Tab-separated table of C-alpha atoms (C1' of nucleotides) in Angstrom:
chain	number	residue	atom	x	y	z
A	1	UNK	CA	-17.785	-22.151	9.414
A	2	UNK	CA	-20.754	-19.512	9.252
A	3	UNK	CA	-23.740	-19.665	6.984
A	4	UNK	CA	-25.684	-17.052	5.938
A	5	UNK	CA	-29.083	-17.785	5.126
A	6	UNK	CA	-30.892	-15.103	3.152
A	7	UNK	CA	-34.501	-15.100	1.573
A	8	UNK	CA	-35.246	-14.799	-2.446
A	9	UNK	CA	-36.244	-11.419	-3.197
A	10	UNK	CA	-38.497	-11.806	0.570
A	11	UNK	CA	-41.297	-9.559	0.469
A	12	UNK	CA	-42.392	-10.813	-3.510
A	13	UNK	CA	-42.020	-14.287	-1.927
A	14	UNK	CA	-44.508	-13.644	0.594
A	15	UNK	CA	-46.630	-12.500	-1.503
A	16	UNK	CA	-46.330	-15.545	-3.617
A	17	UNK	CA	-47.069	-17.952	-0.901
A	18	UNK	CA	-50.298	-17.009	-1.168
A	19	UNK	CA	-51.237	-16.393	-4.729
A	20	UNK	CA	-49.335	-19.321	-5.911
A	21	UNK	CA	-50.660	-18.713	-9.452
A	22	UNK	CA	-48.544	-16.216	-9.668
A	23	UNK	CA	-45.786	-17.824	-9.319
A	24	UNK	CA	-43.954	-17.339	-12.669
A	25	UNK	CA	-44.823	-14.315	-13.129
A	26	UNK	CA	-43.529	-11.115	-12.446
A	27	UNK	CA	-44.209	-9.334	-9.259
A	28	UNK	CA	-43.207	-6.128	-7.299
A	29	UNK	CA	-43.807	-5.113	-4.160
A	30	UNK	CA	-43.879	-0.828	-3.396
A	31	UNK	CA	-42.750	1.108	-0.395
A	32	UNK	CA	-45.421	2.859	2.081
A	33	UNK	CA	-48.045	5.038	0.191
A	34	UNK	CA	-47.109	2.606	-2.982
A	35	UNK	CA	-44.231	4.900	-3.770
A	36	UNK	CA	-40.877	2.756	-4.765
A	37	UNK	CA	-40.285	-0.499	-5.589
A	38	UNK	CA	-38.560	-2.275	-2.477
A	39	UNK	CA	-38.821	-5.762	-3.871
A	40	UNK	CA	-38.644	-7.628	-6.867
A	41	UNK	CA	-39.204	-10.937	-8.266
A	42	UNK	CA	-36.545	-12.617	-10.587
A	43	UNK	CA	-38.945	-12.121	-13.716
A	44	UNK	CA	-39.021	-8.332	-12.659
A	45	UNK	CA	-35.320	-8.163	-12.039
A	46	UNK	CA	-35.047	-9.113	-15.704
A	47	UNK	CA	-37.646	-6.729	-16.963
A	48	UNK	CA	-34.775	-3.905	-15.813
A	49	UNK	CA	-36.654	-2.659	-12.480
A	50	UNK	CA	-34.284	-0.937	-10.319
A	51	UNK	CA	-34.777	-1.137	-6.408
A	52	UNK	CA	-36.509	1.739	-5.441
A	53	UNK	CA	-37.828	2.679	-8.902
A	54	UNK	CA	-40.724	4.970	-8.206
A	55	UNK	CA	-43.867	2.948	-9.736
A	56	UNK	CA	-45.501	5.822	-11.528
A	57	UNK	CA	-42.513	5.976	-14.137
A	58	UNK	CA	-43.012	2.505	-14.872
A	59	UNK	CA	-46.656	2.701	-15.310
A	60	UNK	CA	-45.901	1.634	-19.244
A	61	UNK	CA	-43.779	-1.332	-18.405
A	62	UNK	CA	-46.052	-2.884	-15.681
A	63	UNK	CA	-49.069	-3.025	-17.728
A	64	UNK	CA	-47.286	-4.446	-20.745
A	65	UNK	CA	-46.374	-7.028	-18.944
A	66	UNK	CA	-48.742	-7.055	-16.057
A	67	UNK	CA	-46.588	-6.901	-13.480
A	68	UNK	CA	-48.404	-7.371	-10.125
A	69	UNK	CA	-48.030	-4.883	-7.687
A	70	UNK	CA	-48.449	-5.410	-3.897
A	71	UNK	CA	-48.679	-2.439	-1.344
A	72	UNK	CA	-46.436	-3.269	0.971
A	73	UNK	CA	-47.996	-5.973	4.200
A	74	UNK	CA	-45.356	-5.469	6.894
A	75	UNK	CA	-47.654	-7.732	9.440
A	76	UNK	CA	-47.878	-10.727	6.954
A	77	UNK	CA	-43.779	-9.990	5.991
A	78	UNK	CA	-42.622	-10.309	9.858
A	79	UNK	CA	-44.991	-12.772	10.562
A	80	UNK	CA	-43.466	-14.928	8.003
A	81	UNK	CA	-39.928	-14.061	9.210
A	82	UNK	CA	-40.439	-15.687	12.257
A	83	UNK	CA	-41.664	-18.677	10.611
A	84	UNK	CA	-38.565	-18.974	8.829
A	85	UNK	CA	-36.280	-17.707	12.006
A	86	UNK	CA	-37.950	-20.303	13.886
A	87	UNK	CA	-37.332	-22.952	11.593
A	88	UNK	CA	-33.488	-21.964	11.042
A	89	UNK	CA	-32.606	-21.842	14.709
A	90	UNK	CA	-33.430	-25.506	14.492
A	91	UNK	CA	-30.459	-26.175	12.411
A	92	UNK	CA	-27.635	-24.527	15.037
A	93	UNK	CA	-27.807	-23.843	18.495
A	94	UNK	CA	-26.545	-20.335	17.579
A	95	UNK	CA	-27.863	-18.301	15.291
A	96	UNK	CA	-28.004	-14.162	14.335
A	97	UNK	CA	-31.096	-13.154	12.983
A	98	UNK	CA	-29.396	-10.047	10.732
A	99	UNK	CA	-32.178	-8.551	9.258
A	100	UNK	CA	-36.153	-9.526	8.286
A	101	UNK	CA	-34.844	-11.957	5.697
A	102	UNK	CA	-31.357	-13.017	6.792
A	103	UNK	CA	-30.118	-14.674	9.385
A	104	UNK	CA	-26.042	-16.142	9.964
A	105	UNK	CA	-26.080	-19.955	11.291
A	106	UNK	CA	-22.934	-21.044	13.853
A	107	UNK	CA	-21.408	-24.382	12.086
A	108	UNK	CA	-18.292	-24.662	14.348
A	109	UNK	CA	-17.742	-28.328	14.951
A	110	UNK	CA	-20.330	-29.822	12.653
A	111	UNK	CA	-19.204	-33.214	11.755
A	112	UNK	CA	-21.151	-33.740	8.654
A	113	UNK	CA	-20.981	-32.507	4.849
A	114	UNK	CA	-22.194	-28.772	5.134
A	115	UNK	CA	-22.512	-29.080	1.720
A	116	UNK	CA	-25.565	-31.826	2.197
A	117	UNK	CA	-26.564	-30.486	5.319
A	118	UNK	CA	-27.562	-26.917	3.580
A	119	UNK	CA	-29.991	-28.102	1.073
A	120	UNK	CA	-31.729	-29.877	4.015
A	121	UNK	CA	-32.281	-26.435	5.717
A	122	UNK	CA	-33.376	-25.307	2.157
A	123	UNK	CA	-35.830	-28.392	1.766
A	124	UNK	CA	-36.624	-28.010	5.407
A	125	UNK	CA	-37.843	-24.179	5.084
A	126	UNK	CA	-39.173	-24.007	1.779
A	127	UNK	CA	-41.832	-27.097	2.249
A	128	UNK	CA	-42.405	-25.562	5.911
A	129	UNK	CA	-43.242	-21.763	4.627
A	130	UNK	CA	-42.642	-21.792	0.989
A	131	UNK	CA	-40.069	-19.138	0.709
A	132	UNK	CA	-37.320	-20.447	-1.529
A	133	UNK	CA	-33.736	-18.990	0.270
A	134	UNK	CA	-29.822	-19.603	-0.517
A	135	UNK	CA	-26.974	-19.999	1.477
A	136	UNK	CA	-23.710	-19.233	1.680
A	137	UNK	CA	-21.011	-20.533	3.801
A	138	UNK	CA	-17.956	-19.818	4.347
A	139	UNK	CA	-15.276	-19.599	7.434
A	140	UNK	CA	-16.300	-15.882	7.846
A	141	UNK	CA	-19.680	-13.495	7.749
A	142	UNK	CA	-18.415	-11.114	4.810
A	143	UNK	CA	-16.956	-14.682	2.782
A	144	UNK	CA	-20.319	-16.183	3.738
A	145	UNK	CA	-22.203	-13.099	2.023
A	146	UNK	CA	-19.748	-13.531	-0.770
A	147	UNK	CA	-21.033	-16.885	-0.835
A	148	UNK	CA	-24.196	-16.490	-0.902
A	149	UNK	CA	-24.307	-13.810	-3.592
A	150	UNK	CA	-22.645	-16.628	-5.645
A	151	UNK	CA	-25.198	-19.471	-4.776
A	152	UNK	CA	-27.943	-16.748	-5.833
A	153	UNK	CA	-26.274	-15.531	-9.093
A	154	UNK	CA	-25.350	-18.975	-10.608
A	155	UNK	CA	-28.977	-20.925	-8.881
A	156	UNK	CA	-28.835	-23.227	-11.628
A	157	UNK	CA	-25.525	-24.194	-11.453
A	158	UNK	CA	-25.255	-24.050	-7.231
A	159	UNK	CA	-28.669	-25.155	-6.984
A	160	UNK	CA	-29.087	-22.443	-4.125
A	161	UNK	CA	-26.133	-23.519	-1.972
A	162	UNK	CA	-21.990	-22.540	-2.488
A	163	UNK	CA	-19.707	-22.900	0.122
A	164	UNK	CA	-16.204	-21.042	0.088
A	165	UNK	CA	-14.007	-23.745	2.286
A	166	UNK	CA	-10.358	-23.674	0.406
A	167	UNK	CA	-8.024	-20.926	-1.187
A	168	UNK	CA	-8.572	-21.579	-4.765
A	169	UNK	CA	-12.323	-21.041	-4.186
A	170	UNK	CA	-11.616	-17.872	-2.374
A	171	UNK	CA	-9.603	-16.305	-4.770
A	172	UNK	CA	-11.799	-17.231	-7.470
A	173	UNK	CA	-14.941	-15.659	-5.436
A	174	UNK	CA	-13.295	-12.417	-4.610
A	175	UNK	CA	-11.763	-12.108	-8.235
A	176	UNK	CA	-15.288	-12.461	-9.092
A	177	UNK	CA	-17.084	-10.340	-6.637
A	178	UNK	CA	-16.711	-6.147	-8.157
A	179	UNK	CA	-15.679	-3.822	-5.388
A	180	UNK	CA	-19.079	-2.106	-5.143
A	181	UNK	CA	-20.988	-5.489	-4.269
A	182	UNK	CA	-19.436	-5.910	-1.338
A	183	UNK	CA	-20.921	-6.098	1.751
A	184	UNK	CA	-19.987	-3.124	3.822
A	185	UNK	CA	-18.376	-1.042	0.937
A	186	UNK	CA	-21.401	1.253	-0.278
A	187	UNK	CA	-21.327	3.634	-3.063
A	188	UNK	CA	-19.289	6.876	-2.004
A	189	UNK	CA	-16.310	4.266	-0.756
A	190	UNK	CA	-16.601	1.993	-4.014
A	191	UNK	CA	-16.200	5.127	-6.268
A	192	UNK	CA	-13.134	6.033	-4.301
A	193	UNK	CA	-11.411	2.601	-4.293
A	194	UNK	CA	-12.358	2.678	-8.426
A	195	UNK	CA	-10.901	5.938	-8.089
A	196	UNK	CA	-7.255	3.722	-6.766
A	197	UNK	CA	-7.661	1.656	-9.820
A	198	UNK	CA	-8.953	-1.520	-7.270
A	199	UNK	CA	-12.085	-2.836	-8.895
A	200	UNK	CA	-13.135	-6.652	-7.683
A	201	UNK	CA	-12.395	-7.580	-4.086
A	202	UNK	CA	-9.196	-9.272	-4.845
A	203	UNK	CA	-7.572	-6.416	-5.619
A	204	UNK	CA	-9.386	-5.136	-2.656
A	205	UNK	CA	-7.810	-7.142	-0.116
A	206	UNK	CA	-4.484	-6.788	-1.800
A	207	UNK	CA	-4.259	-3.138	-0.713
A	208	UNK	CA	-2.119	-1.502	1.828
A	209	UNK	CA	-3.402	-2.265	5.556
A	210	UNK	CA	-2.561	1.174	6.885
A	211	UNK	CA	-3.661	2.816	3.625
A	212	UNK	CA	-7.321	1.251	4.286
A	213	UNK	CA	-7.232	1.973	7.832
A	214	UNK	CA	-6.371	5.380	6.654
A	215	UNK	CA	-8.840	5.687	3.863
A	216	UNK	CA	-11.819	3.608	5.397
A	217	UNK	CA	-11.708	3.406	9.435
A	218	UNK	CA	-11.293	0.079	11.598
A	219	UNK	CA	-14.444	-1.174	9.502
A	220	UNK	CA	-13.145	-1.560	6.194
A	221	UNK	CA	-9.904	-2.985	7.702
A	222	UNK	CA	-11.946	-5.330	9.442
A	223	UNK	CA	-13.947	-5.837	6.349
A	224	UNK	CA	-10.169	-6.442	4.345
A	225	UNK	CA	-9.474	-9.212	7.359
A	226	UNK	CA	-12.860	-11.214	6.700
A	227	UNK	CA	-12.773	-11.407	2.591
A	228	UNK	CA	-9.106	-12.832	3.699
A	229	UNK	CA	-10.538	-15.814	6.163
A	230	UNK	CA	-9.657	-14.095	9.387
A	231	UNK	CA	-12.413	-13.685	11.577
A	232	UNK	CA	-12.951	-9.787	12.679
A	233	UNK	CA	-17.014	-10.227	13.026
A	234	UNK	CA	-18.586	-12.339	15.392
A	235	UNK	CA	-22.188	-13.820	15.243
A	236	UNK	CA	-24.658	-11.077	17.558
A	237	UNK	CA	-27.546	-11.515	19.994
A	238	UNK	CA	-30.287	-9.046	19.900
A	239	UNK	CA	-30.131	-6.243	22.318
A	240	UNK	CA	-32.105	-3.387	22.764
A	241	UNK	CA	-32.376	-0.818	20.570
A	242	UNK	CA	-30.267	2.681	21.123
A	243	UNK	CA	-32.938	4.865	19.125
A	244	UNK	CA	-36.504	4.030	17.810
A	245	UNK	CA	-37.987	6.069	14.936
A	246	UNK	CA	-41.690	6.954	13.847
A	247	UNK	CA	-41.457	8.590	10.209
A	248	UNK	CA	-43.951	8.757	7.613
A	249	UNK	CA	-44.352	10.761	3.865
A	250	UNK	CA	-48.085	11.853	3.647
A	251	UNK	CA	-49.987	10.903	0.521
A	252	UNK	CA	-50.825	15.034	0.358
A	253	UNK	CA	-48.154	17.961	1.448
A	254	UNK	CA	-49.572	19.690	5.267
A	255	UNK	CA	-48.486	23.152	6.002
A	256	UNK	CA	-51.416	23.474	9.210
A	257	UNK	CA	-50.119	23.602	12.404
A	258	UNK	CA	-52.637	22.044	13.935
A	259	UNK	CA	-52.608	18.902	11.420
A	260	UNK	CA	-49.180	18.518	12.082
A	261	UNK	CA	-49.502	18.478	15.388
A	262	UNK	CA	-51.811	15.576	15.390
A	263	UNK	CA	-49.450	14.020	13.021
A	264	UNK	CA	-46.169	14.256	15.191
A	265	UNK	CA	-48.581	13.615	18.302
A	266	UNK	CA	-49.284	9.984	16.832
A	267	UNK	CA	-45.682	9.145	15.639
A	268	UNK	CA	-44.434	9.991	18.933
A	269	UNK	CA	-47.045	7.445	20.616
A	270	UNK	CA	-46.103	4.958	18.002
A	271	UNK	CA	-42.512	5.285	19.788
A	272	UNK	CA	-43.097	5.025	23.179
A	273	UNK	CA	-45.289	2.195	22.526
A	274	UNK	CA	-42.223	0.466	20.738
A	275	UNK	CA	-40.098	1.951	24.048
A	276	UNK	CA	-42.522	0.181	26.215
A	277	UNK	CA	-41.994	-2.981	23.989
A	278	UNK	CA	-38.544	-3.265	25.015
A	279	UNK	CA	-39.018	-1.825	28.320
A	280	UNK	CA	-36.680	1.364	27.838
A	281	UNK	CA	-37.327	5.082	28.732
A	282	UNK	CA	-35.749	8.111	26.079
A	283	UNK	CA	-34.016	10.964	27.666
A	284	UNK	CA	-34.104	12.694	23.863
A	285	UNK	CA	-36.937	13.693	21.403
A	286	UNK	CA	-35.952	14.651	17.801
A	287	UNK	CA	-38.728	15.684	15.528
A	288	UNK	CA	-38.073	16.576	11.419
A	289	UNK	CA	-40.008	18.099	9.109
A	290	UNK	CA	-39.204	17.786	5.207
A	291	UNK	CA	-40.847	19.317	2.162
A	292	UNK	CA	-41.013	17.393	-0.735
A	293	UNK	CA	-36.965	17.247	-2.474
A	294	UNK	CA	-38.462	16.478	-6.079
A	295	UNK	CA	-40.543	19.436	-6.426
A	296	UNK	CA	-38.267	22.076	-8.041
A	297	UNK	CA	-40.912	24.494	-7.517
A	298	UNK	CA	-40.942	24.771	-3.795
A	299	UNK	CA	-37.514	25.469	-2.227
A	300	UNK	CA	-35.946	22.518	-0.417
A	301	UNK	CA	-36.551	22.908	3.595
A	302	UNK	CA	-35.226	20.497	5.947
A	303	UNK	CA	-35.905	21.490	9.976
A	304	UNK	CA	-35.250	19.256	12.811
A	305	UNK	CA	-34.809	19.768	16.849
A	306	UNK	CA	-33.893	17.694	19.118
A	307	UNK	CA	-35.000	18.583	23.173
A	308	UNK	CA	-34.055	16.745	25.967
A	309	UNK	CA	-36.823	15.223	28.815
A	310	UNK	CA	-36.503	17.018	32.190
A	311	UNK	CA	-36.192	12.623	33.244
A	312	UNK	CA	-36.177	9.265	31.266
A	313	UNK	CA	-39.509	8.813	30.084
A	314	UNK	CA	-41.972	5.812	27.981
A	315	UNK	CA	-45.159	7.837	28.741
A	316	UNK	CA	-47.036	8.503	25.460
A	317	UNK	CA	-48.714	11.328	26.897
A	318	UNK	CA	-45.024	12.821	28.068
A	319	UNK	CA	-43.816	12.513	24.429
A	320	UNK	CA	-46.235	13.258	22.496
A	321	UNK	CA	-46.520	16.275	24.469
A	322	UNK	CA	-42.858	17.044	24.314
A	323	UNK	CA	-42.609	16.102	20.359
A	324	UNK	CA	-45.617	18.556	20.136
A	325	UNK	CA	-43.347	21.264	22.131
A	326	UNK	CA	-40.467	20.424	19.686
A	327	UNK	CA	-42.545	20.634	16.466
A	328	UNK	CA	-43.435	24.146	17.168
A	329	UNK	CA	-40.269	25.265	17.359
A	330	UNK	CA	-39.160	24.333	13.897
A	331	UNK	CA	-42.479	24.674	12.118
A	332	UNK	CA	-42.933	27.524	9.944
A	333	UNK	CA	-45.793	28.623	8.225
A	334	UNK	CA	-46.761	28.666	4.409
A	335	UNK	CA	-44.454	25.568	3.944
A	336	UNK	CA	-45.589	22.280	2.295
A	337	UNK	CA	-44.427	19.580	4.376
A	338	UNK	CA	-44.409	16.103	2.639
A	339	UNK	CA	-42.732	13.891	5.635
A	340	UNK	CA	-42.081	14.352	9.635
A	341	UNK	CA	-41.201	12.352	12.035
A	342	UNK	CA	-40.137	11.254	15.603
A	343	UNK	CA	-36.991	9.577	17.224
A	344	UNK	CA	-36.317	8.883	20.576
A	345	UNK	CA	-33.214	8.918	21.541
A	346	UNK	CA	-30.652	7.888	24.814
A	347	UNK	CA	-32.363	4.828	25.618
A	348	UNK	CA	-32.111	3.390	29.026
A	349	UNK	CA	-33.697	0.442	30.950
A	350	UNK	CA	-37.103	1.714	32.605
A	351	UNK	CA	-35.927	-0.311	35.620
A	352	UNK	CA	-33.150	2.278	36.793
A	353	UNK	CA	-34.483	5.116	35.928
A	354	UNK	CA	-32.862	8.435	36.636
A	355	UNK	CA	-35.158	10.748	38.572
A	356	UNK	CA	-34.657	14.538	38.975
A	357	UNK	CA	-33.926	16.090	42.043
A	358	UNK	CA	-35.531	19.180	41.213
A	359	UNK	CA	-38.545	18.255	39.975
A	360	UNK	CA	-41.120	15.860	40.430
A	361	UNK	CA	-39.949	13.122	38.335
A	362	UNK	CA	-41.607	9.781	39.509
A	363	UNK	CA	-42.328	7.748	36.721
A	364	UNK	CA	-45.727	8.634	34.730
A	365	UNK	CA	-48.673	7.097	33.881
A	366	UNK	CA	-47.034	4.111	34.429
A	367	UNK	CA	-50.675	2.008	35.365
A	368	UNK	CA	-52.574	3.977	32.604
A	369	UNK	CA	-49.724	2.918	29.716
A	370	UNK	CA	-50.140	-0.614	30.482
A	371	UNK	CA	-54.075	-0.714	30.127
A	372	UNK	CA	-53.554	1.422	26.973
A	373	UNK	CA	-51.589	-1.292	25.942
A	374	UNK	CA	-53.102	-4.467	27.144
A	375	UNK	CA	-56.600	-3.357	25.549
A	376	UNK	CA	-55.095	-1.616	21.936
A	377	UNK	CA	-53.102	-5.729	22.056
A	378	UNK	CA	-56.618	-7.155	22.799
A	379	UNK	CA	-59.299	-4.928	20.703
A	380	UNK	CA	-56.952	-3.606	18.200
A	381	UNK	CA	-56.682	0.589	18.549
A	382	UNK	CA	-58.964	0.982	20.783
A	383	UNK	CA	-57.439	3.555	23.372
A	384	UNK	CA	-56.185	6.841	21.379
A	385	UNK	CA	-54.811	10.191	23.088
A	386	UNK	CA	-57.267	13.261	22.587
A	387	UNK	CA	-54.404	14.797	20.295
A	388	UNK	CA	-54.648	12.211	17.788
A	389	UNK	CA	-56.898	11.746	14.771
A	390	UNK	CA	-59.328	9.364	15.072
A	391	UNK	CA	-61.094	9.412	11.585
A	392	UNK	CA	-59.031	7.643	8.606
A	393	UNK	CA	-58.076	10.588	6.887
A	394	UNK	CA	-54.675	9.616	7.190
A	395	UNK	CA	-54.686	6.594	5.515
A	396	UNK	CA	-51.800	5.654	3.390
A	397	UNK	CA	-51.996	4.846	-0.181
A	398	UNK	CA	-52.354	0.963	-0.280
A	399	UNK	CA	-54.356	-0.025	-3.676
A	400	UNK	CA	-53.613	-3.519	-3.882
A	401	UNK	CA	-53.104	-4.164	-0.068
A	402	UNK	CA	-52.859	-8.515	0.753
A	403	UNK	CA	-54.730	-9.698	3.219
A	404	UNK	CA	-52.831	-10.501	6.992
A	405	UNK	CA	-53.207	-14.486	6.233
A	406	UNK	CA	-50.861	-15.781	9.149
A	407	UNK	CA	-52.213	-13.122	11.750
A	408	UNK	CA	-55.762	-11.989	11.149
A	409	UNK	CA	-57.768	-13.875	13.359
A	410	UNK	CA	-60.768	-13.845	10.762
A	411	UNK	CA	-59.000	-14.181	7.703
A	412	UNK	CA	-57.401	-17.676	9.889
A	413	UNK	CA	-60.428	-18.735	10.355
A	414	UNK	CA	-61.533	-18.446	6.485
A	415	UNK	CA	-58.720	-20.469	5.404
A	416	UNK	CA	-59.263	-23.525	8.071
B	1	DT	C1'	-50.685	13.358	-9.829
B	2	DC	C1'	-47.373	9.899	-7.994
B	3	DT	C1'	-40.362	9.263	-5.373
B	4	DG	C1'	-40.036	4.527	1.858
B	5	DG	C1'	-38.737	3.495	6.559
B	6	DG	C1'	-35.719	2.158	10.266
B	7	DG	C1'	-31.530	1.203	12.005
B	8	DT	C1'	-25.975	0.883	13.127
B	9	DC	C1'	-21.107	2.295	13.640
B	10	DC	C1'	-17.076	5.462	13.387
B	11	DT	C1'	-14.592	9.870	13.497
B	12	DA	C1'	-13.472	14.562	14.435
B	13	DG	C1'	-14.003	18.338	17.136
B	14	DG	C1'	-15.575	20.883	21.078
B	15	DA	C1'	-16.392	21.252	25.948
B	16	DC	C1'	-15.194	19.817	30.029
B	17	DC	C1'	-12.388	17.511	34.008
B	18	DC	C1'	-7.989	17.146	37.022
C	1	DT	C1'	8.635	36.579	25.026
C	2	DC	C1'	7.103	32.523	27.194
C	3	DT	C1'	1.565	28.884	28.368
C	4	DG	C1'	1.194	20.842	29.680
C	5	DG	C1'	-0.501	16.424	29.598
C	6	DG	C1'	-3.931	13.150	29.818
C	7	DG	C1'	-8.354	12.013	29.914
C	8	DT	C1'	-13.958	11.619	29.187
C	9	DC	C1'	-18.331	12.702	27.205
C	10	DC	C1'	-21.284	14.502	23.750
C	11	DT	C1'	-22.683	15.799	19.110
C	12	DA	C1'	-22.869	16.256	14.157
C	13	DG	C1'	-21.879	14.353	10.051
C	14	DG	C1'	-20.895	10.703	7.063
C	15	DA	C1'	-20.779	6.212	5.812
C	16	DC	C1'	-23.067	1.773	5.711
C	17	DC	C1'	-26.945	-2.027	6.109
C	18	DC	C1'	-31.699	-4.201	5.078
DNA sequence: TCTGGGGTCCTAGGACCC
DNA sequence: TCTGGGGTCCTAGGACCC
């Protein structure tokens, strides 16, 4: 059997943890530059707030009811990830964590009552971190997110736990579960399956194998396979990642060069310090600009290049200067940009790196990187290239910003 | 006035190899 | 007039996830 262990409405629980008095109230929490809604607590769910409602249309309903909003706190969010990971691996000596609040627990060969065993885990994490979670479990990963939607939906009745371990339970769950809520069919396949009159994921797995492998790829037959109890998906361990990403909106559109520059200049550091991180080198540098898609006055530009690296690179000063190269050829002038952005791409291990045999292509800055890094870990941002800003005029939009409780070495010390 | 960010996988088609 | 068979690698686009 697999569990699947996912956080209550995560980043609003966070929050919570540390404004307790808040606790039945209702509470959002908005995207970078406090644009969207990304996370909702139950009260809010019932108020009608969609995910990813932009806040200023809701301006009305938030102060009528005085909905809190938070800016978004991505240190204090991962920080209390790990907490929870940490206590969760505990439970199983395997374990995937699948996303910042989910993770799938290995219960092959447990000799115990899952059903007993699962609100210990829930007791266990929620008096350890105080983020309230449910779990599903079932004998595979999609019937174990099938599960889990159940133990959320019905929390009185499951008291935060369901477990899918016979056929009339299965049947009933997938009878239950509509097409479009399951994991793995998104919203352009859902409205074609509506589209062959198949509505709830019975009816799903009760199509035609080679129609679906047709229709949908290996990955919605695999998906069939799973909501029927055979395994296709297997638990994960991390691995590297095969592209990294830098991408911001700005608060205020840019159409200067030269601001841009410094713009795409600092996302592209921001990736090669994450490529150091994992200790990989990009052959590829894609940099985007967008304008802003809502304003019907401007037209709707979208320009994006990827170059390759003459060799496998992590040097910040090699990519910015490269993403730099890149930007100018797709920039154009007398264009409002609203977002850009930076991916490296074709990841490989720093170790063997692939040097050029027609150019000098020794690896770079390879001493100077790891002092960069070493002090900006020790003293914060400390060591910046000349290309990017060092004033604050960048700052995002974050009005009601939490503090970093769990990793802000002053703000620890306040609360001990 | 104000609309997020960061990933993955699969497929089809083109270019290339022998 | 007639023009093979079997591969690999790469990319763009489309779908999905949180």
């Amino acid at each position: 059997m697999i569990a699947l262990i996912d956080c209550n409405n995560f980043y609003a629980s966070c929050e919570r943890v540390f404004q307790p008095q808040l606790n039945h109230s209702p509470v959002v929490v908005l995207s970078n530059n406090d644009g969207c809604v990304i996370a909702r607590s139950d009260e809010s769910k019932a108020l009608g707030i969609p995910m990813g409602a932009p806040i200023f249309k809701l301006k009305e309903l938030v102060k009528q009811h005085q909905i809190s909003c938070f800016s978004s706190n991505f240190p204090l969010y991962g920080d209390m990830s790990s907490r929870v990971m940490s206590i969760l691996s505990s439970f199983s000596p395997e374990i995937e964590i699948y996303s910042i609040d989910e993770a799938f627990l290995a219960l092959d060969g447990f000799q115990l009552d899952l059903e007993t065993y699962a609100h210990t885990i829930k007791k266990k994490v929620e008096q350890c971190t105080g983020i309230p979670i449910s779990i599903g479990i079932a004998p595979t990963k999609a019937l174990a997110k099938t599960a889990n939607r159940i133990a959320k939906k019905f929390k009185e009745r499951t008291k935060g736990v369901y477990i899918i371990d016979n056929e009339e339970k299965r049947i009933k769950a997938l009878k239950w579960l509509k097409v479009e809520d399951i994991w793995g069919i998104g919203r352009q396949l859902s409205k074609r399956l509506q589209a062959q009159h198949c509505y709830n994921a019975l009816e799903f797995t009760r199509l035609n194998d080679q129609w679906v492998r047709k229709e949908f790829s290996v990955v919605g037959l695999r998906l069939k396979k799973e909501l029927q109890g055979e395994k296709t998906l297997f638990l994960e361990q991390p691995q590297n990642k095969k592209s990294i990403a830098t991408t911001r909106s700005f608060k205020e559109n840019i159409a200067d060069l030269d601001a841009l520059e410094e713009r795409v200049a600092t996302f592209a550091v921001h990736c090669a310090e994450k490529l150091r991180k994992q200790k990989s080198s990009c052959r590829m540098i894609s940099v985007f600009l967008r304008s802003n898609p809502f304003d019907k006055s401007q037209p709707n530009v979208f320009r994006n290049t990827t170059i390759s690296l003459p060799y496998d690179s992590d040097s910040s000063i090699l990519i910015a200067s490269y993403a730099k190269r890149a930007l100018r050829h797709i920039y154009k002038e007398g264009i409002p940009y609203k977002k850009a952005g930076v991916l490296v791409l074709g990841l490989q291990p720093s170790e063997n790196q692939q040097l050029n045999l027609f150019c000098d292509s020794k690896p770079k800055h390879k001493d100077l990187m790891n002092v960069m890094d070493k002090m900006n870990k020790r003293y914060g941002n400390t060591l910046q290239l000349g290309s990017q800003n060092t004033t604050k005029k960048w700052l995002m939009r974050q009005e009601n910003l939490s503090k970093r409780y769990t990793t802000d070495i002053n703000e620890l010390i306040q609360v001990s």
